Amino acid sequence: MLENERNDDMLWDHLYDKAVSLADDIGVEATVPRCHGRQANRPNAPAQTPSQFWRVNMYLPFVDHLIVELTNRLLNPHGRFTAQYLLPTKAAGLTPARAAEIYAVYQPDLPGCDQETFVRECNRWTAKWTTTSPAPYPCLESSLGVATEASYPNIRICMMILLCMPVSTATAERSFSTMKRVKTYLRNTMTTERLSGLGLLNIYQERNINVEQVVDAFARQKDRRLALIFKV
């Protein structure tokens, strides 16, 4: 759709007329900026009219960038996302060829495991979920508890990597926003461990935390002056 709109002259004329109308409301005239051969801080392709200038220097580069980003992010997915066939709900599509494809992508993260061993492990994983209803473990996080290190060590590694992979940059942007709120001027001497803990508490506010388990784990780490545990 974007490629068709990019080459549609009538659509650009409509957008330009609308932009000119909005500019007239605030007293701005549509003109061509001063062009110079050494100008490098903005697009400077020559044009005869303001409409041609803004189309060549602003509209077309923006649409081309948008098309490239959509193609790279959506139409050409990352190879590591092939591990989604390890989910119980998609175990029927985990063929030996698909398992070999997953192994080729995750091979650097699977030390001491060859392709034959991984494929046989995937066959056992497929047999488990094709004979058992996957209803109790519909999601990746829940099925990760079934893939133990003793039974499915390589599949567990692949699923843990898949679980940590973000589908967008929203997680990183949220981390930066959280750091701005948590690491204030009064907390400038905060250590990395404490900053990470406060950041996780701020991001995952919807999760319920068992206070008794937290106090128990804190008290058992080492001997403390306060008697936080009553031993019987």
XYZ file of C-alpha atoms in Angstrom:
232
model
C 0.000 0.000 0.000
C 2.817 2.400 0.872
C 4.658 1.605 -2.348
C 1.537 2.386 -4.354
C 0.945 5.633 -2.463
C 4.580 6.620 -2.936
C 4.141 6.714 -6.719
C 0.685 8.298 -6.636
C 0.964 11.923 -7.844
C -2.635 12.712 -6.937
C -2.092 11.638 -3.338
C 0.963 13.863 -3.001
C -0.931 16.832 -4.491
C -3.680 16.304 -1.915
C -1.188 16.126 0.949
C 0.656 19.217 -0.265
C -2.535 21.260 -0.667
C -3.579 20.289 2.851
C -0.164 21.301 4.220
C -0.336 24.651 2.402
C -3.813 25.252 3.827
C -2.594 24.573 7.365
C 0.411 26.842 6.816
C -1.841 29.682 5.633
C -3.749 29.568 8.919
C -0.588 30.528 10.822
C 0.799 32.900 8.226
C 3.513 30.657 6.753
C 4.161 30.699 3.011
C 5.221 27.550 1.144
C 8.620 28.353 -0.348
C 11.834 26.596 -1.351
C 14.652 26.988 1.208
C 17.931 28.483 0.101
C 19.927 25.873 -1.788
C 23.708 25.729 -1.850
C 26.082 23.145 -3.201
C 27.892 22.733 0.130
C 24.710 22.435 2.200
C 24.997 19.111 4.093
C 22.803 19.523 7.177
C 19.526 18.864 5.335
C 18.347 17.347 2.025
C 19.191 19.734 -0.771
C 18.039 18.170 -4.044
C 17.234 20.815 -6.676
C 13.606 21.407 -7.666
C 11.622 23.920 -9.710
C 8.613 24.412 -7.413
C 8.033 24.143 -3.655
C 5.830 21.113 -4.248
C 8.591 19.259 -6.068
C 11.207 20.291 -3.506
C 9.304 19.003 -0.465
C 8.294 15.835 -2.249
C 11.843 14.925 -3.281
C 13.591 16.060 -0.082
C 11.063 15.135 2.613
C 8.131 12.978 1.508
C 9.908 10.359 -0.611
C 12.834 9.772 1.831
C 10.384 9.381 4.714
C 8.176 6.882 2.868
C 11.221 4.930 1.619
C 12.590 4.711 5.159
C 9.219 3.523 6.456
C 8.983 0.819 3.775
C 12.501 -0.438 4.521
C 11.843 -0.596 8.270
C 8.565 -2.474 7.832
C 10.231 -4.929 5.460
C 13.183 -5.618 7.753
C 11.144 -5.890 10.950
C 8.015 -7.716 9.770
C 8.599 -9.399 6.413
C 12.135 -10.602 7.224
C 11.906 -11.937 10.796
C 14.970 -12.783 12.833
C 16.159 -16.374 12.610
C 16.033 -16.854 16.373
C 12.242 -16.557 16.309
C 12.099 -19.995 14.671
C 12.332 -21.363 18.214
C 8.639 -20.536 18.614
C 7.965 -24.011 17.200
C 9.168 -25.326 20.570
C 5.939 -24.057 22.118
C 3.551 -26.870 23.073
C 0.786 -25.370 20.955
C 3.050 -25.513 17.857
C 4.778 -28.816 18.602
C 2.992 -30.465 15.685
C 4.994 -28.310 13.271
C 8.353 -29.183 14.856
C 9.592 -31.455 12.084
C 13.194 -32.776 11.946
C 13.953 -30.214 9.232
C 12.590 -27.433 11.441
C 14.601 -28.726 14.391
C 17.763 -28.675 12.259
C 16.958 -25.096 11.287
C 16.603 -24.101 14.947
C 19.879 -25.820 15.778
C 21.688 -23.935 12.996
C 20.598 -20.625 14.536
C 21.206 -21.522 18.211
C 24.352 -23.598 17.728
C 26.700 -21.019 19.378
C 24.536 -21.149 22.527
C 24.442 -24.968 22.736
C 27.905 -26.115 23.878
C 28.587 -29.817 23.625
C 25.485 -30.536 21.536
C 25.540 -31.712 17.927
C 22.699 -31.539 15.435
C 21.698 -35.196 15.790
C 21.378 -34.914 19.565
C 19.291 -31.769 19.280
C 16.967 -33.279 16.668
C 16.400 -36.380 18.831
C 15.646 -34.159 21.807
C 13.135 -32.225 19.709
C 11.527 -35.526 18.660
C 11.034 -36.452 22.314
C 9.635 -32.979 22.974
C 7.181 -33.310 20.080
C 6.092 -36.776 21.197
C 5.399 -35.443 24.694
C 3.010 -32.725 23.514
C 1.335 -34.660 20.713
C 0.232 -37.347 23.185
C -0.617 -34.878 25.972
C -2.987 -31.960 25.798
C -0.973 -28.696 25.858
C -3.756 -26.855 27.674
C -1.972 -26.669 31.068
C 1.090 -25.060 29.462
C -0.164 -22.683 26.754
C 2.524 -20.010 27.006
C 6.306 -19.947 26.773
C 6.907 -19.021 30.393
C 4.726 -21.869 31.685
C 6.170 -24.508 29.361
C 9.680 -23.478 30.389
C 9.024 -25.117 33.744
C 8.501 -28.453 31.977
C 11.742 -28.289 29.982
C 14.060 -29.174 32.846
C 17.839 -29.289 32.583
C 17.820 -33.049 33.149
C 15.264 -33.945 30.471
C 15.502 -31.193 27.814
C 18.666 -29.148 28.479
C 19.128 -27.795 24.950
C 15.470 -26.967 24.407
C 15.473 -25.149 27.735
C 18.364 -22.949 26.587
C 16.580 -22.093 23.332
C 13.356 -21.256 25.139
C 15.146 -19.064 27.684
C 16.806 -17.101 24.869
C 13.482 -16.767 23.046
C 11.818 -15.581 26.244
C 14.414 -12.809 26.634
C 14.157 -11.551 23.047
C 12.064 -8.361 22.736
C 9.824 -7.999 19.704
C 10.392 -4.238 19.636
C 12.432 -1.486 21.268
C 9.641 -0.668 23.738
C 11.358 -2.615 26.533
C 14.610 -0.698 26.165
C 12.825 2.636 25.932
C 10.812 1.798 29.041
C 14.040 0.972 30.883
C 15.502 4.377 30.013
C 12.345 6.131 31.187
C 12.368 4.161 34.420
C 16.021 4.990 35.067
C 15.208 8.673 34.729
C 12.543 8.368 37.423
C 14.493 6.092 39.782
C 18.049 7.438 39.573
C 17.424 10.964 40.830
C 19.886 13.495 42.204
C 19.375 12.249 45.761
C 20.095 8.652 44.661
C 23.212 9.447 42.669
C 25.424 7.133 44.764
C 23.150 4.128 44.269
C 24.885 0.876 43.316
C 24.058 -1.092 40.176
C 22.351 -3.944 42.015
C 20.021 -1.624 43.907
C 19.258 0.373 40.745
C 18.325 -2.816 38.879
C 16.091 -3.950 41.733
C 14.231 -0.648 41.998
C 13.888 -0.506 38.211
C 12.308 -3.969 38.057
C 9.910 -3.056 40.868
C 8.900 0.088 39.015
C 8.416 -1.609 35.630
C 6.565 -4.736 36.809
C 4.184 -3.062 39.230
C 1.328 -5.373 38.231
C 3.066 -8.422 39.719
C 2.130 -9.426 43.240
C 5.090 -9.814 45.609
C 4.919 -12.077 48.623
C 6.346 -9.894 51.378
C 6.867 -12.816 53.732
C 9.035 -14.671 51.187
C 11.086 -11.536 50.549
C 11.709 -10.980 54.265
C 12.531 -14.642 54.750
C 15.055 -14.637 51.880
C 16.585 -11.390 53.155
C 16.928 -12.722 56.683
C 18.494 -16.034 55.658
C 21.228 -14.510 53.514
C 23.469 -13.785 56.520
C 23.346 -13.145 60.246
C 21.678 -9.840 61.011
C 21.204 -7.767 64.122
C 17.419 -7.791 63.896
C 15.618 -11.043 64.650
C 13.597 -11.319 61.457
C 13.030 -15.072 61.840
C 11.613 -16.746 64.926
C 13.194 -20.111 65.211
C 11.229 -22.759 67.097
